[in-house]
Every structure is written in C-alpha cells, then in structure tokens.
PDB file of C-alpha atoms in Angstrom:
ATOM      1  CA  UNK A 918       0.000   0.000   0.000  1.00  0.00           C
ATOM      2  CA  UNK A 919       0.779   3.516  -0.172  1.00  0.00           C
ATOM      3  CA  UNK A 920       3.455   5.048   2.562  1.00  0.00           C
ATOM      4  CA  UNK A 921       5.177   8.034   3.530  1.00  0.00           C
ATOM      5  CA  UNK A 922       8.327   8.640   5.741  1.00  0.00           C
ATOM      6  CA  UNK A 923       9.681  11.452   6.706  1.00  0.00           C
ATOM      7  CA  UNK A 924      11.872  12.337  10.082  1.00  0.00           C
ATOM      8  CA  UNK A 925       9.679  12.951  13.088  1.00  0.00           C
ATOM      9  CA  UNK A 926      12.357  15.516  14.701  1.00  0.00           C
ATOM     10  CA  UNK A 927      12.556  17.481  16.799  1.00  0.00           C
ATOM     11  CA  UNK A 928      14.184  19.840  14.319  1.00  0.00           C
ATOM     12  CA  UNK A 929      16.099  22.619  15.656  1.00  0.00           C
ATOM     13  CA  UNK A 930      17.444  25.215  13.866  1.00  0.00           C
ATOM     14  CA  UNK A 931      18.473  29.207  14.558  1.00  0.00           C
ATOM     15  CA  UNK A 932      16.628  31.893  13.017  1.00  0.00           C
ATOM     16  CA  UNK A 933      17.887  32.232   8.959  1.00  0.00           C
ATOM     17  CA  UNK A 934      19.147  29.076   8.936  1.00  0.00           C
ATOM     18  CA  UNK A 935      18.512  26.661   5.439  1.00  0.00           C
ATOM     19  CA  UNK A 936      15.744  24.311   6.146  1.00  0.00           C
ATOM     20  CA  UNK A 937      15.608  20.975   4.728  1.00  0.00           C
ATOM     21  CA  UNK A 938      12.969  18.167   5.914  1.00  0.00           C
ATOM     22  CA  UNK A 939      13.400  14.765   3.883  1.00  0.00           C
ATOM     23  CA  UNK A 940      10.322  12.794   2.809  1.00  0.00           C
ATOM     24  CA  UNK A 941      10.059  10.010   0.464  1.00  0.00           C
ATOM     25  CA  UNK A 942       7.035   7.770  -0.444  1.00  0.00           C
ATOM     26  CA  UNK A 943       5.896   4.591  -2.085  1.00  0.00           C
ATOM     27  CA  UNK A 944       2.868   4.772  -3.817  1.00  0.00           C
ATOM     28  CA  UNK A 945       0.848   3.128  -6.959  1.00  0.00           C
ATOM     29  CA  UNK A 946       0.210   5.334 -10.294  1.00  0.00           C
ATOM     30  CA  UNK A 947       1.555   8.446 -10.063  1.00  0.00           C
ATOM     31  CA  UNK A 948       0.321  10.709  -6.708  1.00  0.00           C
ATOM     32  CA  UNK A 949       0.003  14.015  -6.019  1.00  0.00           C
ATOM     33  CA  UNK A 950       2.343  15.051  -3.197  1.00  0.00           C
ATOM     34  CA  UNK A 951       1.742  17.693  -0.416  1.00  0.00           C
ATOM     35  CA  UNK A 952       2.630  19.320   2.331  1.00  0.00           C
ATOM     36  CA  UNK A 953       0.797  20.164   5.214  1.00  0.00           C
ATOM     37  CA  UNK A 954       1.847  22.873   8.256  1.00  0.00           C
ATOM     38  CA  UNK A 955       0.190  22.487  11.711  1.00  0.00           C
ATOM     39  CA  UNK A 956       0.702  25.729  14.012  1.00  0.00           C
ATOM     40  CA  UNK A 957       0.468  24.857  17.904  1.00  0.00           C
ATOM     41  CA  UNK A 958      -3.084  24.276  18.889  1.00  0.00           C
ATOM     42  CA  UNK A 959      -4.933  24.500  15.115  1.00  0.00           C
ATOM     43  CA  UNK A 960      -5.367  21.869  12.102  1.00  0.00           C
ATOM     44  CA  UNK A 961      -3.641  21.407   8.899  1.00  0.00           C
ATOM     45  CA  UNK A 962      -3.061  23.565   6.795  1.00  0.00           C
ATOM     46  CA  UNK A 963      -1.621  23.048   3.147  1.00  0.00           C
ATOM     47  CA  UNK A 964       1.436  24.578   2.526  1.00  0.00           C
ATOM     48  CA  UNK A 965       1.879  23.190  -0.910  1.00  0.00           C
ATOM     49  CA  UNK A 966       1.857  20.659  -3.462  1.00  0.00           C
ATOM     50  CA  UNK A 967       3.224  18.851  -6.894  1.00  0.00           C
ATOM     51  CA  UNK A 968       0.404  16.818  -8.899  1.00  0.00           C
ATOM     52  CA  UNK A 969       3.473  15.658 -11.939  1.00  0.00           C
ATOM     53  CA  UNK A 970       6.857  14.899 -11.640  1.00  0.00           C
ATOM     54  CA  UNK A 971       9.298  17.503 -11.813  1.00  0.00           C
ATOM     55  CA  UNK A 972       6.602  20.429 -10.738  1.00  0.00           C
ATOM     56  CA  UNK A 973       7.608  22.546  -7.957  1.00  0.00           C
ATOM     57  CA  UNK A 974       5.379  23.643  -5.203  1.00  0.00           C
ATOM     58  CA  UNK A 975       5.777  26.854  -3.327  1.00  0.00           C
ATOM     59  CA  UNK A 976       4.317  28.846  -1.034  1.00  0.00           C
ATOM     60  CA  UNK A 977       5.579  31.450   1.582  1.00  0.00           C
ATOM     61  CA  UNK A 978       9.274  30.961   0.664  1.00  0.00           C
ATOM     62  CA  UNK A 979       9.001  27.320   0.918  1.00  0.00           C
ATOM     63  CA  UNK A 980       9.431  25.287  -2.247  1.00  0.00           C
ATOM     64  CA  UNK A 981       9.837  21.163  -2.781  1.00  0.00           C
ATOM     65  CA  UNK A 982      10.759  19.565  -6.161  1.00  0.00           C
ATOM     66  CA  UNK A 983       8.117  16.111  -7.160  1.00  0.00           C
ATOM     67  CA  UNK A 984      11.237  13.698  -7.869  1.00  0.00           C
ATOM     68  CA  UNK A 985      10.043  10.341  -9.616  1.00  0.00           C
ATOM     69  CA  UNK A 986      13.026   8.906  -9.863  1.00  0.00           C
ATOM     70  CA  UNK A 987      14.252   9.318  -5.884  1.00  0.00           C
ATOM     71  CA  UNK A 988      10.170   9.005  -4.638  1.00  0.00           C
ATOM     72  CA  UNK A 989      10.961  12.416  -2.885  1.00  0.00           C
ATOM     73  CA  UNK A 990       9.485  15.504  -1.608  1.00  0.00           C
ATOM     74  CA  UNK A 991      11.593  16.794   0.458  1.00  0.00           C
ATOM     75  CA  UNK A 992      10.880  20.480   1.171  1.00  0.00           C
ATOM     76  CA  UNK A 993      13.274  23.342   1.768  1.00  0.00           C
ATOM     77  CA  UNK A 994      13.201  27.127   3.171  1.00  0.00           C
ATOM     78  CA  UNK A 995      16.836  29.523   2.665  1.00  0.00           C
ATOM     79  CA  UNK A 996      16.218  30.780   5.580  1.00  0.00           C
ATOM     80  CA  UNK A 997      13.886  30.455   8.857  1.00  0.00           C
ATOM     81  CA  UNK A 998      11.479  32.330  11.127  1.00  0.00           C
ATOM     82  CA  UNK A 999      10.913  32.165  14.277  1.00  0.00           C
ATOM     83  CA  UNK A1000       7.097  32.002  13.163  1.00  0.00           C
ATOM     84  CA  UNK A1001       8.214  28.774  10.829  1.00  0.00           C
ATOM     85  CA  UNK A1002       7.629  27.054  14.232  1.00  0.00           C
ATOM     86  CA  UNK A1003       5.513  23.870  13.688  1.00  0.00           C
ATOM     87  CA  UNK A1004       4.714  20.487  12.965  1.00  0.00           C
ATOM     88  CA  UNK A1005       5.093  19.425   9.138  1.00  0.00           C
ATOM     89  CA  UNK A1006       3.511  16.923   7.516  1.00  0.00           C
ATOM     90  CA  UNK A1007       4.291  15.750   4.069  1.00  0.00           C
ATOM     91  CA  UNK A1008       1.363  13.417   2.270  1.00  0.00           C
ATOM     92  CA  UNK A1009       0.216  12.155  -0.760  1.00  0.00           C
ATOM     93  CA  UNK A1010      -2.808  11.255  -2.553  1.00  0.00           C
ATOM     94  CA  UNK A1011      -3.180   8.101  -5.441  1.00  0.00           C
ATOM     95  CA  UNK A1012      -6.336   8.388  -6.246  1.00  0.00           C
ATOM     96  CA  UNK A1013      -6.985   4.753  -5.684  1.00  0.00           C
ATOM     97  CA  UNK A1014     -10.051   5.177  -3.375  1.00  0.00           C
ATOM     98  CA  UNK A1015     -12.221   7.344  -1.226  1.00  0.00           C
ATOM     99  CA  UNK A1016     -10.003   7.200   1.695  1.00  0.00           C
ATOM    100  CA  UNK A1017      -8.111  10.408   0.743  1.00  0.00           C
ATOM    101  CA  UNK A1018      -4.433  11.291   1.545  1.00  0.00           C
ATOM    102  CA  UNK A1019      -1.738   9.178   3.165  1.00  0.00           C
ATOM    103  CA  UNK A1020       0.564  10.961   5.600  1.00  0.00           C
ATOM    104  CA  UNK A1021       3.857  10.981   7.092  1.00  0.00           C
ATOM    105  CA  UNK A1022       4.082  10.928  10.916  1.00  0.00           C
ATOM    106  CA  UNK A1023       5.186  14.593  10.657  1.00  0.00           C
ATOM    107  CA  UNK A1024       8.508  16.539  11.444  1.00  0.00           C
ATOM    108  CA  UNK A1025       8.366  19.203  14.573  1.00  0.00           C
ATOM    109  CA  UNK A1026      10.550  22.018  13.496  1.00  0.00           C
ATOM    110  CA  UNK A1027      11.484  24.498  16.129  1.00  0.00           C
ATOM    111  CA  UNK A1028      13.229  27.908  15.150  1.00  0.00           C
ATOM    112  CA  UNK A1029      15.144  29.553  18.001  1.00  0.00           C
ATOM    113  CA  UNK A1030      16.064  33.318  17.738  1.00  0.00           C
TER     114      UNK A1030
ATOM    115  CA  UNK B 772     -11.047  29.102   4.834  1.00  0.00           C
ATOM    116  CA  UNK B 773     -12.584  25.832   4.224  1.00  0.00           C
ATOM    117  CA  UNK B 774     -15.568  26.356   6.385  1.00  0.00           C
ATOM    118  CA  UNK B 775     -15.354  23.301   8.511  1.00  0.00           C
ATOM    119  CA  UNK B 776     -16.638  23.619  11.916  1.00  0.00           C
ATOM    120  CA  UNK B 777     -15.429  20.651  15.005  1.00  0.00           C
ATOM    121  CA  UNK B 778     -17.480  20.578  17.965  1.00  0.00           C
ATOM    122  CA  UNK B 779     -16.821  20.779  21.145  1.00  0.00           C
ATOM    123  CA  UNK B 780     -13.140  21.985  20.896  1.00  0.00           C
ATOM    124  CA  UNK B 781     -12.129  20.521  24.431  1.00  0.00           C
ATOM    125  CA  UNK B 782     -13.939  17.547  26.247  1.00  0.00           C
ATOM    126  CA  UNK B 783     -13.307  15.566  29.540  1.00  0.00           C
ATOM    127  CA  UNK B 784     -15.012  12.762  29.948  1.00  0.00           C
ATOM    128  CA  UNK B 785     -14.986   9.869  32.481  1.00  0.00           C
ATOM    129  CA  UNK B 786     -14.308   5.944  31.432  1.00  0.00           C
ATOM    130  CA  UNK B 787     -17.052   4.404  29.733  1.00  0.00           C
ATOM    131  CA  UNK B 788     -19.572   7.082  28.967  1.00  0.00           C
ATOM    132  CA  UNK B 789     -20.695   7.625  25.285  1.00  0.00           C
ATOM    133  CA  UNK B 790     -19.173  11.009  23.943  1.00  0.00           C
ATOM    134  CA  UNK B 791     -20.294  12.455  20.071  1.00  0.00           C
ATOM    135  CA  UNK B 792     -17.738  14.611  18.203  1.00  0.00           C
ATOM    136  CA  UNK B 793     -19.271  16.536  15.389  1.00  0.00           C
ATOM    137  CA  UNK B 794     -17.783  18.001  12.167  1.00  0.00           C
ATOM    138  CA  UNK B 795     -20.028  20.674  10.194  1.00  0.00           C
ATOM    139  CA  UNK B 796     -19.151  21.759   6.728  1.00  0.00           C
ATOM    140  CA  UNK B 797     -20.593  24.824   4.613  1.00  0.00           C
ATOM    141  CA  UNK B 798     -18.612  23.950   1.396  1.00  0.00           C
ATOM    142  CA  UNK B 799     -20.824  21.302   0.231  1.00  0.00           C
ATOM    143  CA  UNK B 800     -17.697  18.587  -0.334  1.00  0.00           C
ATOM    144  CA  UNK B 801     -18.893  14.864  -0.999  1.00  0.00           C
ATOM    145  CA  UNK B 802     -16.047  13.683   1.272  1.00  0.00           C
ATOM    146  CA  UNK B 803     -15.779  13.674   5.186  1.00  0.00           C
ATOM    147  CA  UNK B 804     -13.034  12.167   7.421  1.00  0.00           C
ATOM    148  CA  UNK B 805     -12.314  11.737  10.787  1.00  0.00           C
ATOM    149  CA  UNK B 806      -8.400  11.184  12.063  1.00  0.00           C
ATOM    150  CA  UNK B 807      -6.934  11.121  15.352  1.00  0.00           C
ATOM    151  CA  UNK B 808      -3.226  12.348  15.907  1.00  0.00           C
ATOM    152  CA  UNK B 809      -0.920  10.993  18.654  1.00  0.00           C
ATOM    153  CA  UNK B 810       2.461  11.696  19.472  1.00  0.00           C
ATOM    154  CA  UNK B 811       4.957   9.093  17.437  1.00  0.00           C
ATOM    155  CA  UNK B 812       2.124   8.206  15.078  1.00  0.00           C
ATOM    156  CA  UNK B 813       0.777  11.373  13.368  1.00  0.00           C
ATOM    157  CA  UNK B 814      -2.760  11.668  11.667  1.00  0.00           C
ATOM    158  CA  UNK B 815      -4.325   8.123  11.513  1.00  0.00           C
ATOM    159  CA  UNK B 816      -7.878   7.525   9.752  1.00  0.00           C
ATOM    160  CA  UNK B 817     -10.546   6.381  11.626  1.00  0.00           C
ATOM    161  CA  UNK B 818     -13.501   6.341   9.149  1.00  0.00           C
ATOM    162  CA  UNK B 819     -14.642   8.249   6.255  1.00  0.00           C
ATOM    163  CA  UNK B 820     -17.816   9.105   4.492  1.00  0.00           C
ATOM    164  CA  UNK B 821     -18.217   9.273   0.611  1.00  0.00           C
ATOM    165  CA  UNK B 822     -21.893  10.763   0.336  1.00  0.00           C
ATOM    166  CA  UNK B 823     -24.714  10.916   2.854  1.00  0.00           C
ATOM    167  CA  UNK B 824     -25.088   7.432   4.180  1.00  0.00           C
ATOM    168  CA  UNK B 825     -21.884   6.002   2.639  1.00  0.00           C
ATOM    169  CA  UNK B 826     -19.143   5.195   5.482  1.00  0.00           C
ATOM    170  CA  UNK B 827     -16.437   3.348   5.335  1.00  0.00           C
ATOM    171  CA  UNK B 828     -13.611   2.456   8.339  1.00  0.00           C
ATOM    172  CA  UNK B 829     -10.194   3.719   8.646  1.00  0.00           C
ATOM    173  CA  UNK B 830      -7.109   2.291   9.959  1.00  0.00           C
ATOM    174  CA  UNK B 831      -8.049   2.705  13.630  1.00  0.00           C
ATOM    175  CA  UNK B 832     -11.684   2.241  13.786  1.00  0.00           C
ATOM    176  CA  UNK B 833     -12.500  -0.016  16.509  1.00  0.00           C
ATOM    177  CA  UNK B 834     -14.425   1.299  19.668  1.00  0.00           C
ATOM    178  CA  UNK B 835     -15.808   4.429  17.257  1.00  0.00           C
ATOM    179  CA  UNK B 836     -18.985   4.375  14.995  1.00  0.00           C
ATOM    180  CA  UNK B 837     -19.905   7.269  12.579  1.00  0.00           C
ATOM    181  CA  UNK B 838     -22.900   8.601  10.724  1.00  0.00           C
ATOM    182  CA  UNK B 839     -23.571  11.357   7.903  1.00  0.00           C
ATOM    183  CA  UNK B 840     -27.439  12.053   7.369  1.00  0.00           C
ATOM    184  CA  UNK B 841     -26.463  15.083   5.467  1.00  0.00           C
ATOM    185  CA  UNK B 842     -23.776  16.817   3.817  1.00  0.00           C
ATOM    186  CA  UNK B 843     -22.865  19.315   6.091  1.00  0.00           C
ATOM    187  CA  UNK B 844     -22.908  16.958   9.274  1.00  0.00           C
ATOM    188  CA  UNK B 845     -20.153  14.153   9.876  1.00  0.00           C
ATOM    189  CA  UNK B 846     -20.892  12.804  13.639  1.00  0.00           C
ATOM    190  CA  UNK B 847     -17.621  10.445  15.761  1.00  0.00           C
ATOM    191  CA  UNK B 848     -19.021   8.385  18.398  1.00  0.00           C
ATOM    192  CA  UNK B 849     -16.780   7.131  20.856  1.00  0.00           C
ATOM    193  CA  UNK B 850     -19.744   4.270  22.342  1.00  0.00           C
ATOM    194  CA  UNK B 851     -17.970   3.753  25.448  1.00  0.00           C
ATOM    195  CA  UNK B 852     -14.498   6.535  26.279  1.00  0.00           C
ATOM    196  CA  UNK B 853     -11.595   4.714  27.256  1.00  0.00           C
ATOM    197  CA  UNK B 854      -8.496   6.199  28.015  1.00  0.00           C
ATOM    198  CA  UNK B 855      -6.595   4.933  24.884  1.00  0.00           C
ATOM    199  CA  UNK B 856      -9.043   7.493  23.149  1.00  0.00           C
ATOM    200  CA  UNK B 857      -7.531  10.502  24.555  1.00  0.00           C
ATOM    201  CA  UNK B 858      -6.489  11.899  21.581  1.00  0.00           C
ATOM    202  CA  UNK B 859      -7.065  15.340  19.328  1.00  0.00           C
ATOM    203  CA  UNK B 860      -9.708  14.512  16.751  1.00  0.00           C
ATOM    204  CA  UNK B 861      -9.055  15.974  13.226  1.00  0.00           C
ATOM    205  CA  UNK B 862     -12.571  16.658  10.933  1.00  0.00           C
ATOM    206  CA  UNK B 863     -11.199  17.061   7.030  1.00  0.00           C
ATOM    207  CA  UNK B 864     -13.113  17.690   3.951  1.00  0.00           C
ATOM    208  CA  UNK B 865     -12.663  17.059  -0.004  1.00  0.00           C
ATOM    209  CA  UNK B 866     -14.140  17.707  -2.930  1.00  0.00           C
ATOM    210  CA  UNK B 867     -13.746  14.765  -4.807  1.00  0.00           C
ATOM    211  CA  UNK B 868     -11.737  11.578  -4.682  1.00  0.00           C
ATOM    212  CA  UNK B 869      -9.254  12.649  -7.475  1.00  0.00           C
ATOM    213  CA  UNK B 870      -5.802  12.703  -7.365  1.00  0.00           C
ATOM    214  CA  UNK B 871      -4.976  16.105  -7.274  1.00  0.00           C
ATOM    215  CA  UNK B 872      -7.695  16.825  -4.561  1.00  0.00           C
ATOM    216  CA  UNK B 873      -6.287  18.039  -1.788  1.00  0.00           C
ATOM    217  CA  UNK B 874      -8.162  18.091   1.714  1.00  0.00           C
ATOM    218  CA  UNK B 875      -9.263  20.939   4.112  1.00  0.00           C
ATOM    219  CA  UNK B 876      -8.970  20.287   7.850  1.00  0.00           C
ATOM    220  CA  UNK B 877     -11.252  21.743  10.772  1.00  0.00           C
ATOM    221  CA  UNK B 878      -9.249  23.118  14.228  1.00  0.00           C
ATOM    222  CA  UNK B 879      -9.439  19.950  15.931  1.00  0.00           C
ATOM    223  CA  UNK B 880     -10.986  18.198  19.254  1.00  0.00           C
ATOM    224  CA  UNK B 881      -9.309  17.616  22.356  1.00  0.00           C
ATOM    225  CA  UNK B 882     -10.820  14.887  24.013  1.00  0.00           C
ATOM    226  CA  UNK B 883      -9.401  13.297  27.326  1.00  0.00           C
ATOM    227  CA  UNK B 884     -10.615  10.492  29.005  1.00  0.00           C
ATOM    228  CA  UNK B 885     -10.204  10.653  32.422  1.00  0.00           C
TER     229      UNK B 885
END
C-alpha cells in the first residue's frame, strides 16, 4: 500500500538558517504530493503541493521539487522564522479510493532566535 | 477558509460514557473524514464518508462508529471513552476523490478520558 516517511524531529534550527525536511514515499500510479503545516493548537493547513513529476510547489518561501526517480518531496526554506515554528507533515494522494491522503508521521521544526 | 466547523473543541469525559464529536461543513464537499493524531504516530484515519449514508472504516476504527445524514454533518461516536481514546480529533473535507484533490482540515478536538 501507499506510505510516507519522513523524520519525526525534533528539528532545531536558529533563526535564517537553510531548512531541509526529507520525505520520500511509495505509492501506486503516479500521486500528487503535499505538504501540510500544523501551528500549535490548530489543524492542517496546506502549505503546498506537486500533482506531476518535476513540478515545484511553493508557497511562503518554501518550495519542494516532485522527484520520480528518488520518490521524494523533500521540502526546503533559505532561511527560517521564528514564526516557521511547527509540525510538518508531508502526504500524498493516489487516487486509488475514497479514503483520501496518506501521511507521514510529521517533522516538529522548532526555530530559536 | 474551508468552512469546517469541530465541535466541542475541548472535552473531559470519564471511562465508559458515550461522547459524540461533530464536524459541520458549509462547502458542500462529498467527502468527510475523521483522524486522530498521537504523538509518534501522526494523523491516523478512523472512518470516512463518501456521500450521505456512505461510510467506510479507517485504519483505527474499533471502539468508534460514525454517521452522515447530510452533507454538512459528519458525527464520531466514541460508544464507550476509554483512556486509549484521549487523543485530538481531526474533521477534514474534499471535494472529490481525485488525485490532485487536496483536503481541508477543521481546528481539531481535544478529548481526554479521564
């Protein structure tokens, strides 16, 4: 079946620091691929997402890069906020059913100033 | 924002009483899911509707039953709390079962069982 797996963390970084959290998948067909940002105390929220190979998603300076041939999503920042503070969760959807996205166990990233 | 409502946003309950989570929706999506998220095992999927009437269980769905008697309304029953069910409960919405769909999620339930 369809998986995701990504580092669980704690991440800790320092403000401006690069930001890279790894995720790769296994999946039927070809997914779409996501990624989802949890701020302490509220839901998800997507962040952004590839539906082809080779697209990039991007969204408030974060970007990651749909890579067939490594089954990765891993997504990036250049540099970090404080406010970047939260749980990430990268996920994917193949379309096989009505049981809707797989996820990742999620990566807690903590930015201190 | 999605318009996904989760109700009650914090609930204590004792052992063994029944306790009903509900998920409202004004976006009029065909697709309804409840997850639970614990530390170490992120979002798993308890059950999920495809239409009114149309359930289906998740990876976790023992000791919880669901129903959907209209769009808008996706109800979690927990028939009787224990305390493995302490948990935040996640309501999410989408539009269709495609691939690129992507799904809206509501702010979440805490629920302990005490």
């Amino acid at each position: 079946g369809d998986s995701v797996t990504q580092m669980e963390g704690p991440v800790t970084l320092s403000e401006e620091a690069f930001l890279t959290i790894n995720c790769t998948y296994t999946a039927t067909g070809y997914p779409s691929l996501f990624w989802y940002v949890q701020y302490p105390g509220e839901g998800l929220q997507l962040l952004l997402k590839a539906t082809k190979a080779d697209d990039k998603g991007s969204n408030k300076g974060f970007e990651a890069t749909y890579r067939k041939e490594t089954t990765s999503f891993h997504l990036e920042k250049g540099s970090v906020q404080v406010s970047d503070s939260a749980v990430y969760f990268c996920a994917l959807n193949s379309g096989g059913g009505a049981d809707g996205l797989t996820f990742g166990k999620g990566t807690h990233l903590i930015i201190q100033p | 924002d999605a318009g996904i409502t989760q109700s009650p946003r914090h609930k204590v309950t004792e052992t063994g009483t029944p306790v009903t989570l509900r998920c409202h929706q004004t976006e009029n999506h065909r697709y309804m899911y409840w997850y639970r998220q614990d530390p170490g095992h992120g979002l798993r999927l308890i059950h999920y509707s495809y239409g009114v009437k149309d359930t289906d269980k998740g990876e976790v769905s023992d000791g919880y039953s669901v129903s959907r008697s209209k769009t808008e309304d996706f109800l979690l029953t927990l028939e009787s709390a224990t305390s493995s069910q302490t948990s935040v409960y996640f309501c999410a919405i989408s539009e269709s079962a495609g691939v690129v769909t992507e799904a809206f999620f509501g702010q979440g339930t805490r629920l302990t069982v005490v």
